[in-house]
């Protein structure tokens, strides 16, 4: 796994406009409502932001918390710092402040996770708080880009629990950090290298808790992002759909796609010229 919160440099420039994205949320098969929320934002035609949030179970108005957090992150993105890491930290802090104030008026408080993917011409960055995750798919292999801010993740990291025990532990949903529950919020922000053909998945625990990483990778690696999110949600629901399910997918185009298109257009243009010459010669 890559080092979360580290300094992996965005060495490869991107063309965000050419990146294909899709995002969808689903209540699952057990819950009446949906406390997850997702959205995509765009700025200046060159910068894009995908966000997934999961209102915390056990908290009142988790659906409000996730929606307000995503919308606040989107608003801050529109007018924030030029530096991408500062931008994401400021956006998450703004979301935290707003949800925290709203939660102060509620006896049970409010909270939400959030994970965001920022796509700029200079590269890509991921920010997160809580246990909503980001994965990168590359040539069939999955790399997790986030470390859950959860009690079981901490126990596994300290060797006090195995990943298998964590996966079924009754406290596996207990978060150590979330938007809205404290008055200060350090979000984890990292640069992520994205190469042509790579795909990124943002998801709530309703997806990754239901499907193993190999299944996530298989579903993520085939077809366009809209098909991927539909397939992922269908698989989570077939596996039980015990929680709300959200998936957002970004696909970086393969190198050569535009070139193939250019070659096709040149061939068509040459054929038209030749047809014109043939007609002229025939007259
Ligand atoms: Ca959830």
JSON list of C-alpha atoms in Angstrom, two decimals, residues 93-183:
[
{"chain": "A", "resi": 93, "resn": "UNK", "atom": "CA", "xyz": [-12.05, 22.55, 7.61]},
{"chain": "A", "resi": 94, "resn": "UNK", "atom": "CA", "xyz": [-14.91, 24.66, 6.26]},
{"chain": "A", "resi": 95, "resn": "UNK", "atom": "CA", "xyz": [-17.12, 21.55, 6.11]},
{"chain": "A", "resi": 96, "resn": "UNK", "atom": "CA", "xyz": [-16.11, 20.62, 9.63]},
{"chain": "A", "resi": 97, "resn": "UNK", "atom": "CA", "xyz": [-16.93, 24.07, 10.98]},
{"chain": "A", "resi": 98, "resn": "UNK", "atom": "CA", "xyz": [-20.37, 24.11, 9.37]},
{"chain": "A", "resi": 99, "resn": "UNK", "atom": "CA", "xyz": [-21.36, 20.57, 10.42]},
{"chain": "A", "resi": 100, "resn": "UNK", "atom": "CA", "xyz": [-19.96, 21.13, 13.92]},
{"chain": "A", "resi": 101, "resn": "UNK", "atom": "CA", "xyz": [-22.10, 24.24, 14.40]},
{"chain": "A", "resi": 102, "resn": "UNK", "atom": "CA", "xyz": [-25.19, 22.42, 13.13]},
{"chain": "A", "resi": 103, "resn": "UNK", "atom": "CA", "xyz": [-24.43, 19.44, 15.37]},
{"chain": "A", "resi": 104, "resn": "UNK", "atom": "CA", "xyz": [-24.11, 21.68, 18.43]},
{"chain": "A", "resi": 105, "resn": "UNK", "atom": "CA", "xyz": [-27.84, 22.36, 18.11]},
{"chain": "A", "resi": 106, "resn": "UNK", "atom": "CA", "xyz": [-28.61, 18.62, 18.13]},
{"chain": "A", "resi": 107, "resn": "UNK", "atom": "CA", "xyz": [-28.37, 16.62, 21.37]},
{"chain": "A", "resi": 108, "resn": "UNK", "atom": "CA", "xyz": [-26.89, 13.63, 19.52]},
{"chain": "A", "resi": 109, "resn": "UNK", "atom": "CA", "xyz": [-24.51, 15.71, 17.41]},
{"chain": "A", "resi": 110, "resn": "UNK", "atom": "CA", "xyz": [-23.81, 15.24, 13.71]},
{"chain": "A", "resi": 111, "resn": "UNK", "atom": "CA", "xyz": [-20.92, 13.69, 11.87]},
{"chain": "A", "resi": 112, "resn": "UNK", "atom": "CA", "xyz": [-19.80, 12.42, 8.51]},
{"chain": "A", "resi": 113, "resn": "UNK", "atom": "CA", "xyz": [-16.83, 10.95, 6.71]},
{"chain": "A", "resi": 114, "resn": "UNK", "atom": "CA", "xyz": [-15.61, 12.44, 3.44]},
{"chain": "A", "resi": 115, "resn": "UNK", "atom": "CA", "xyz": [-13.17, 11.45, 0.74]},
{"chain": "A", "resi": 116, "resn": "UNK", "atom": "CA", "xyz": [-12.32, 13.70, -2.21]},
{"chain": "A", "resi": 117, "resn": "UNK", "atom": "CA", "xyz": [-10.34, 13.40, -5.44]},
{"chain": "A", "resi": 118, "resn": "UNK", "atom": "CA", "xyz": [-8.95, 16.64, -6.89]},
{"chain": "A", "resi": 119, "resn": "UNK", "atom": "CA", "xyz": [-7.95, 16.55, -10.57]},
{"chain": "A", "resi": 120, "resn": "UNK", "atom": "CA", "xyz": [-5.82, 19.41, -11.88]},
{"chain": "A", "resi": 121, "resn": "UNK", "atom": "CA", "xyz": [-3.56, 19.78, -14.92]},
{"chain": "A", "resi": 122, "resn": "UNK", "atom": "CA", "xyz": [-0.59, 19.50, -12.51]},
{"chain": "A", "resi": 123, "resn": "UNK", "atom": "CA", "xyz": [-1.75, 16.18, -11.04]},
{"chain": "A", "resi": 124, "resn": "UNK", "atom": "CA", "xyz": [-4.18, 14.53, -8.61]},
{"chain": "A", "resi": 125, "resn": "UNK", "atom": "CA", "xyz": [-4.70, 14.73, -4.86]},
{"chain": "A", "resi": 126, "resn": "UNK", "atom": "CA", "xyz": [-6.81, 12.73, -2.41]},
{"chain": "A", "resi": 127, "resn": "UNK", "atom": "CA", "xyz": [-8.13, 14.04, 0.92]},
{"chain": "A", "resi": 128, "resn": "UNK", "atom": "CA", "xyz": [-10.11, 12.11, 3.49]},
{"chain": "A", "resi": 129, "resn": "UNK", "atom": "CA", "xyz": [-11.49, 11.96, 7.00]},
{"chain": "A", "resi": 130, "resn": "UNK", "atom": "CA", "xyz": [-13.08, 8.83, 8.46]},
{"chain": "A", "resi": 131, "resn": "UNK", "atom": "CA", "xyz": [-13.41, 5.43, 6.78]},
{"chain": "A", "resi": 132, "resn": "UNK", "atom": "CA", "xyz": [-14.66, 6.30, 3.31]},
{"chain": "A", "resi": 133, "resn": "UNK", "atom": "CA", "xyz": [-11.87, 5.16, 1.02]},
{"chain": "A", "resi": 134, "resn": "UNK", "atom": "CA", "xyz": [-9.98, 5.87, -2.20]},
{"chain": "A", "resi": 135, "resn": "UNK", "atom": "CA", "xyz": [-8.42, 3.13, -4.32]},
{"chain": "A", "resi": 136, "resn": "UNK", "atom": "CA", "xyz": [-6.32, 3.34, -7.46]},
{"chain": "A", "resi": 137, "resn": "UNK", "atom": "CA", "xyz": [-6.67, 0.59, -10.08]},
{"chain": "A", "resi": 138, "resn": "UNK", "atom": "CA", "xyz": [-3.70, 0.13, -12.40]},
{"chain": "A", "resi": 139, "resn": "UNK", "atom": "CA", "xyz": [-3.34, -2.79, -14.83]},
{"chain": "A", "resi": 140, "resn": "UNK", "atom": "CA", "xyz": [-5.54, -5.02, -12.70]},
{"chain": "A", "resi": 141, "resn": "UNK", "atom": "CA", "xyz": [-3.89, -4.19, -9.35]},
{"chain": "A", "resi": 142, "resn": "UNK", "atom": "CA", "xyz": [-5.55, -2.23, -6.56]},
{"chain": "A", "resi": 143, "resn": "UNK", "atom": "CA", "xyz": [-3.73, 0.24, -4.29]},
{"chain": "A", "resi": 144, "resn": "UNK", "atom": "CA", "xyz": [-5.50, 1.71, -1.32]},
{"chain": "A", "resi": 145, "resn": "UNK", "atom": "CA", "xyz": [-4.83, 5.45, -1.13]},
{"chain": "A", "resi": 146, "resn": "UNK", "atom": "CA", "xyz": [-6.38, 6.13, 2.29]},
{"chain": "A", "resi": 147, "resn": "UNK", "atom": "CA", "xyz": [-5.93, 4.82, 5.81]},
{"chain": "A", "resi": 148, "resn": "UNK", "atom": "CA", "xyz": [-9.19, 4.56, 7.75]},
{"chain": "A", "resi": 149, "resn": "UNK", "atom": "CA", "xyz": [-9.50, 6.80, 10.79]},
{"chain": "A", "resi": 150, "resn": "UNK", "atom": "CA", "xyz": [-11.13, 3.95, 12.64]},
{"chain": "A", "resi": 151, "resn": "UNK", "atom": "CA", "xyz": [-10.51, 2.09, 15.87]},
{"chain": "A", "resi": 152, "resn": "UNK", "atom": "CA", "xyz": [-10.03, -1.29, 14.15]},
{"chain": "A", "resi": 153, "resn": "UNK", "atom": "CA", "xyz": [-7.57, 0.19, 11.62]},
{"chain": "A", "resi": 154, "resn": "UNK", "atom": "CA", "xyz": [-5.52, 1.53, 14.53]},
{"chain": "A", "resi": 155, "resn": "UNK", "atom": "CA", "xyz": [-5.63, -1.87, 16.28]},
{"chain": "A", "resi": 156, "resn": "UNK", "atom": "CA", "xyz": [-4.44, -3.64, 13.12]},
{"chain": "A", "resi": 157, "resn": "UNK", "atom": "CA", "xyz": [-1.68, -1.04, 12.59]},
{"chain": "A", "resi": 158, "resn": "UNK", "atom": "CA", "xyz": [-0.41, -1.70, 16.13]},
{"chain": "A", "resi": 159, "resn": "UNK", "atom": "CA", "xyz": [-0.54, -5.46, 15.65]},
{"chain": "A", "resi": 160, "resn": "UNK", "atom": "CA", "xyz": [-3.24, -5.98, 18.24]},
{"chain": "A", "resi": 161, "resn": "UNK", "atom": "CA", "xyz": [-5.76, -7.32, 15.72]},
{"chain": "A", "resi": 162, "resn": "UNK", "atom": "CA", "xyz": [-5.56, -9.13, 12.39]},
{"chain": "A", "resi": 163, "resn": "UNK", "atom": "CA", "xyz": [-7.25, -7.69, 9.28]},
{"chain": "A", "resi": 164, "resn": "UNK", "atom": "CA", "xyz": [-9.59, -10.71, 9.33]},
{"chain": "A", "resi": 165, "resn": "UNK", "atom": "CA", "xyz": [-10.62, -9.94, 12.93]},
{"chain": "A", "resi": 166, "resn": "UNK", "atom": "CA", "xyz": [-11.08, -6.27, 12.05]},
{"chain": "A", "resi": 167, "resn": "UNK", "atom": "CA", "xyz": [-13.37, -7.16, 9.13]},
{"chain": "A", "resi": 168, "resn": "UNK", "atom": "CA", "xyz": [-15.93, -8.78, 11.43]},
{"chain": "A", "resi": 169, "resn": "UNK", "atom": "CA", "xyz": [-15.33, -6.89, 14.70]},
{"chain": "A", "resi": 170, "resn": "UNK", "atom": "CA", "xyz": [-18.52, -5.39, 16.19]},
{"chain": "A", "resi": 171, "resn": "UNK", "atom": "CA", "xyz": [-16.68, -2.05, 16.62]},
{"chain": "A", "resi": 172, "resn": "UNK", "atom": "CA", "xyz": [-15.41, -1.95, 13.02]},
{"chain": "A", "resi": 173, "resn": "UNK", "atom": "CA", "xyz": [-17.53, 1.14, 12.29]},
{"chain": "A", "resi": 174, "resn": "UNK", "atom": "CA", "xyz": [-16.20, 3.15, 15.26]},
{"chain": "A", "resi": 175, "resn": "UNK", "atom": "CA", "xyz": [-14.40, 6.22, 13.88]},
{"chain": "A", "resi": 176, "resn": "UNK", "atom": "CA", "xyz": [-11.52, 8.10, 15.50]},
{"chain": "A", "resi": 177, "resn": "UNK", "atom": "CA", "xyz": [-11.92, 11.14, 13.27]},
{"chain": "A", "resi": 178, "resn": "UNK", "atom": "CA", "xyz": [-14.92, 12.55, 11.42]},
{"chain": "A", "resi": 179, "resn": "UNK", "atom": "CA", "xyz": [-16.25, 15.83, 10.07]},
{"chain": "A", "resi": 180, "resn": "UNK", "atom": "CA", "xyz": [-18.36, 17.72, 12.57]},
{"chain": "A", "resi": 181, "resn": "UNK", "atom": "CA", "xyz": [-17.61, 15.95, 15.83]},
{"chain": "A", "resi": 182, "resn": "UNK", "atom": "CA", "xyz": [-14.66, 18.13, 16.97]},
{"chain": "A", "resi": 183, "resn": "UNK", "atom": "CA", "xyz": [-14.08, 21.85, 16.52]}
]
